[in-house]
Amino acid sequence: MSAPDKPPARSGPAAAVGWVLTIGLNVVAPILTYNVLTEDHGWSEFAALLAGSAWPVLDSAIMVAWRRRIDEFAVVTLVFLVITALVSLIGAHTARALLVKDSGITGLFGLLCLATLLAPRPLMFYFGRKFATDGTPASTAWWNGMWQYEGFRSTMRTMTLVWGVAYVAEALLRVALAYALPTRTMVVLSPVMIYGVLGVLGVWTAWFGKRRAAEGARRQAEVEAAA
């Protein structure tokens, strides 16, 4: 990345509140809602997933009221939950079919990443803004302003491409394994693959971002020295 401005100092309280809301309303609350409604109250998977999707909506409403803007992360989470609910209705409801459906969901996320490469800004730009800033107007403006640098744009598109290809490949592999391996084995292996790929992508993203930032700083230093 070339010539990036320095980010503003992060606000500890704002960052903490933002993280609690993000994780609580987009991850923890939907999972708890799904488990409680399906296991304790006998709701169908579709109904429980649909009910859980209300939490990201609440998160978006809070962010709009607090920061006066739409939180793209919550919107993507909501879309993902809706896709999950729709996929749960398709086809048979055997154990193997459910494993294949799980693979289809992560595959759809990968395709979503790839599709946003055709949009003005790719998906990882919005994910990066969610997790690399504290959500305050100053840090959000700094992140948005980084888009003017060609190196930053290239980095966001490369990250989005890698995430998209990785999740499409992971989904195809899990579908193949669902038919090749016993269901008992796949019930254990499937979540390991999901979180394993997520962990590898997270580590790679952090490494790649730091590498590109260092390259940009080096090039900027060379330009200033030549001037």
Coordinates of C-alpha atoms in Angstrom, one line a residue:
M1 CA 0.0 0.0 0.0
S2 CA 1.3 3.5 -0.8
A3 CA 1.4 6.6 1.2
P4 CA -1.3 5.8 3.8
D5 CA -2.2 8.4 6.4
K6 CA -1.7 7.4 10.0
P7 CA -4.9 6.1 11.7
P8 CA -6.3 8.2 14.5
A9 CA -5.9 7.0 18.1
R10 CA -8.4 4.3 18.9
S11 CA -11.0 5.0 21.4
G12 CA -10.9 2.2 24.0
P13 CA -14.5 2.5 25.3
A14 CA -16.0 3.0 21.8
A15 CA -14.1 0.0 20.5
A16 CA -15.1 -2.2 23.5
V17 CA -18.8 -1.3 23.1
G18 CA -18.6 -1.9 19.4
W19 CA -17.1 -5.3 19.8
V20 CA -19.6 -6.4 22.5
L21 CA -22.5 -5.3 20.3
T22 CA -21.0 -7.0 17.2
I23 CA -20.2 -10.3 18.8
G24 CA -23.2 -10.4 21.0
L25 CA -25.9 -9.5 18.5
N26 CA -24.4 -11.0 15.3
V27 CA -22.9 -14.2 16.7
V28 CA -23.8 -15.1 20.3
A29 CA -27.5 -14.1 20.3
P30 CA -28.5 -15.8 17.0
I31 CA -26.8 -19.1 18.1
L32 CA -28.4 -19.0 21.5
T33 CA -31.8 -18.2 20.0
Y34 CA -31.5 -21.1 17.5
N35 CA -30.5 -23.6 20.2
V36 CA -33.1 -22.6 22.7
L37 CA -36.0 -22.5 20.2
T38 CA -35.1 -25.8 18.5
E39 CA -34.0 -27.8 21.5
D40 CA -36.3 -26.4 24.3
H41 CA -39.4 -25.2 22.4
G42 CA -39.5 -27.5 19.4
W43 CA -39.3 -24.9 16.7
S44 CA -38.3 -25.8 13.2
E45 CA -34.8 -25.0 11.9
F46 CA -36.2 -22.4 9.5
A47 CA -38.3 -20.7 12.1
A48 CA -35.5 -20.6 14.7
L49 CA -33.0 -19.2 12.1
L50 CA -35.5 -16.6 11.0
A51 CA -36.1 -15.5 14.6
G52 CA -32.4 -15.3 15.2
S53 CA -32.0 -13.0 12.2
A54 CA -33.8 -10.3 14.3
W55 CA -30.6 -9.7 16.3
P56 CA -28.5 -8.4 13.4
V57 CA -31.4 -6.1 12.5
L58 CA -31.3 -4.8 16.1
D59 CA -27.5 -4.3 15.8
S60 CA -28.0 -2.3 12.6
A61 CA -30.7 -0.1 14.2
I62 CA -28.4 0.6 17.2
M63 CA -25.5 1.5 14.9
V64 CA -27.6 3.8 12.8
A65 CA -28.8 5.6 15.9
W66 CA -25.3 5.7 17.5
R67 CA -23.1 6.4 14.5
R68 CA -25.6 7.7 12.0
R69 CA -24.6 5.1 9.3
I70 CA -25.5 1.6 8.2
D71 CA -23.2 -1.1 9.5
E72 CA -22.4 -3.3 6.5
F73 CA -21.1 -6.2 8.8
A74 CA -24.6 -6.6 10.4
V75 CA -26.2 -6.4 6.9
V76 CA -24.0 -9.2 5.6
T77 CA -24.7 -11.3 8.8
L78 CA -28.4 -10.8 8.2
V79 CA -28.1 -11.9 4.6
F80 CA -26.1 -14.9 5.6
L81 CA -28.8 -15.9 8.2
V82 CA -31.5 -15.5 5.6
I83 CA -29.6 -17.7 3.1
T84 CA -29.1 -20.3 5.9
A85 CA -32.8 -20.3 6.6
L86 CA -33.7 -20.7 2.9
V87 CA -31.1 -23.5 2.3
S88 CA -32.5 -25.4 5.3
L89 CA -35.8 -25.7 3.5
I90 CA -34.3 -27.2 0.3
G91 CA -34.2 -30.9 -0.3
A92 CA -34.2 -33.8 2.1
H93 CA -33.5 -33.5 5.8
T94 CA -31.2 -36.5 6.3
A95 CA -28.0 -36.1 8.2
R96 CA -25.9 -36.2 5.0
A97 CA -28.2 -33.7 3.4
L98 CA -27.7 -31.3 6.3
L99 CA -24.0 -31.7 6.0
V100 CA -24.2 -30.8 2.3
K101 CA -26.4 -27.8 3.1
D102 CA -23.8 -26.5 5.5
S103 CA -21.2 -26.8 2.8
G104 CA -23.6 -24.9 0.4
I105 CA -23.9 -22.0 2.9
T106 CA -20.1 -21.5 3.2
G107 CA -19.9 -21.9 -0.6
L108 CA -22.5 -19.2 -1.1
F109 CA -20.4 -16.9 1.2
G110 CA -17.4 -17.6 -1.0
L111 CA -19.4 -16.7 -4.1
L112 CA -20.6 -13.5 -2.4
C113 CA -17.0 -12.5 -1.8
L114 CA -16.2 -13.1 -5.5
A115 CA -19.3 -11.3 -6.7
T116 CA -18.4 -8.2 -4.7
L117 CA -15.2 -7.9 -6.8
L118 CA -17.5 -6.5 -9.4
A119 CA -18.9 -3.9 -7.0
P120 CA -17.3 -0.5 -6.3
R121 CA -15.7 -1.9 -3.1
P122 CA -15.2 -5.5 -2.3
L123 CA -16.5 -7.3 0.8
M124 CA -13.2 -7.3 2.7
F125 CA -13.2 -3.5 2.6
Y126 CA -16.3 -3.5 4.9
F127 CA -15.1 -6.3 7.1
G128 CA -11.7 -4.6 7.4
R129 CA -13.4 -1.3 8.5
K130 CA -15.4 -3.2 11.1
F131 CA -12.4 -4.9 12.7
A132 CA -9.6 -2.5 12.0
T133 CA -11.3 0.6 13.4
D134 CA -13.2 1.4 16.6
G135 CA -16.2 2.7 14.6
T136 CA -15.8 6.3 15.6
P137 CA -16.3 8.9 12.9
A138 CA -12.6 9.8 12.8
S139 CA -11.4 6.2 12.4
T140 CA -14.2 5.4 9.8
A141 CA -13.3 8.5 7.8
W142 CA -9.6 7.4 7.9
W143 CA -10.4 3.9 6.6
N144 CA -12.7 5.3 3.9
G145 CA -10.0 7.7 2.9
M146 CA -7.5 4.9 2.4
W147 CA -9.4 3.8 -0.7
Q148 CA -7.7 6.6 -2.6
Y149 CA -4.5 4.6 -2.6
E150 CA -4.1 2.0 -5.4
G151 CA -2.1 -0.3 -3.1
F152 CA -4.9 -0.3 -0.5
R153 CA -7.5 -1.1 -3.2
S154 CA -5.4 -3.9 -4.5
T155 CA -4.9 -5.3 -1.0
M156 CA -8.7 -5.3 -0.3
R157 CA -9.5 -7.0 -3.7
T158 CA -6.7 -9.6 -3.2
M159 CA -8.0 -10.4 0.3
T160 CA -11.6 -10.7 -1.0
L161 CA -10.4 -13.0 -3.9
V162 CA -8.5 -15.3 -1.6
W163 CA -11.4 -15.6 0.9
G164 CA -13.9 -16.2 -1.9
V165 CA -11.8 -18.9 -3.6
A166 CA -10.9 -20.5 -0.2
Y167 CA -14.5 -20.9 0.9
V168 CA -15.7 -22.1 -2.5
A169 CA -13.0 -24.7 -2.5
E170 CA -13.7 -25.7 1.1
A171 CA -17.4 -26.1 0.4
L172 CA -16.7 -28.3 -2.7
L173 CA -14.3 -30.5 -0.6
R174 CA -16.8 -30.9 2.2
V175 CA -19.5 -31.9 -0.2
A176 CA -17.3 -34.6 -1.7
L177 CA -16.2 -35.8 1.8
A178 CA -19.9 -35.9 2.9
Y179 CA -20.5 -38.6 0.3
A180 CA -17.1 -40.3 0.7
L181 CA -16.9 -40.6 4.5
P182 CA -19.3 -42.0 7.1
T183 CA -21.7 -39.4 8.5
R184 CA -20.4 -40.0 12.0
T185 CA -16.9 -38.9 10.8
M186 CA -18.2 -35.9 8.9
V187 CA -20.2 -34.6 11.9
V188 CA -16.8 -34.2 13.7
L189 CA -14.7 -33.2 10.6
S190 CA -17.1 -30.6 9.2
P191 CA -16.9 -28.0 12.0
V192 CA -13.2 -28.6 12.2
M193 CA -12.8 -27.7 8.5
I194 CA -15.1 -24.6 8.9
Y195 CA -13.2 -23.1 11.8
G196 CA -9.8 -24.4 10.5
V197 CA -10.3 -22.5 7.2
L198 CA -11.5 -19.4 9.1
G199 CA -8.4 -19.5 11.3
V200 CA -6.0 -19.9 8.5
L201 CA -7.6 -17.1 6.5
G202 CA -7.6 -14.9 9.6
V203 CA -3.8 -15.4 10.1
W204 CA -3.1 -15.0 6.4
T205 CA -5.1 -11.8 6.2
A206 CA -3.3 -10.3 9.2
W207 CA 0.1 -11.2 7.7
F208 CA -0.8 -10.0 4.2
G209 CA -2.1 -6.7 5.5
K210 CA 1.0 -6.0 7.5
R211 CA 3.2 -7.0 4.6
R212 CA 1.4 -4.7 2.2
A213 CA 1.5 -1.9 4.7
A214 CA 5.2 -2.3 5.2
E215 CA 5.8 -2.3 1.5
G216 CA 3.8 0.9 1.1
A217 CA 5.7 2.6 3.9
R218 CA 9.0 1.5 2.3
R219 CA 8.0 2.9 -1.1
Q220 CA 6.9 6.2 0.5
A221 CA 10.2 6.5 2.3
E222 CA 12.0 6.0 -0.9
V223 CA 9.9 8.7 -2.7
E224 CA 10.5 11.1 0.2
A225 CA 14.2 10.4 0.2
A226 CA 14.5 11.0 -3.6
A227 CA 12.5 14.2 -3.3

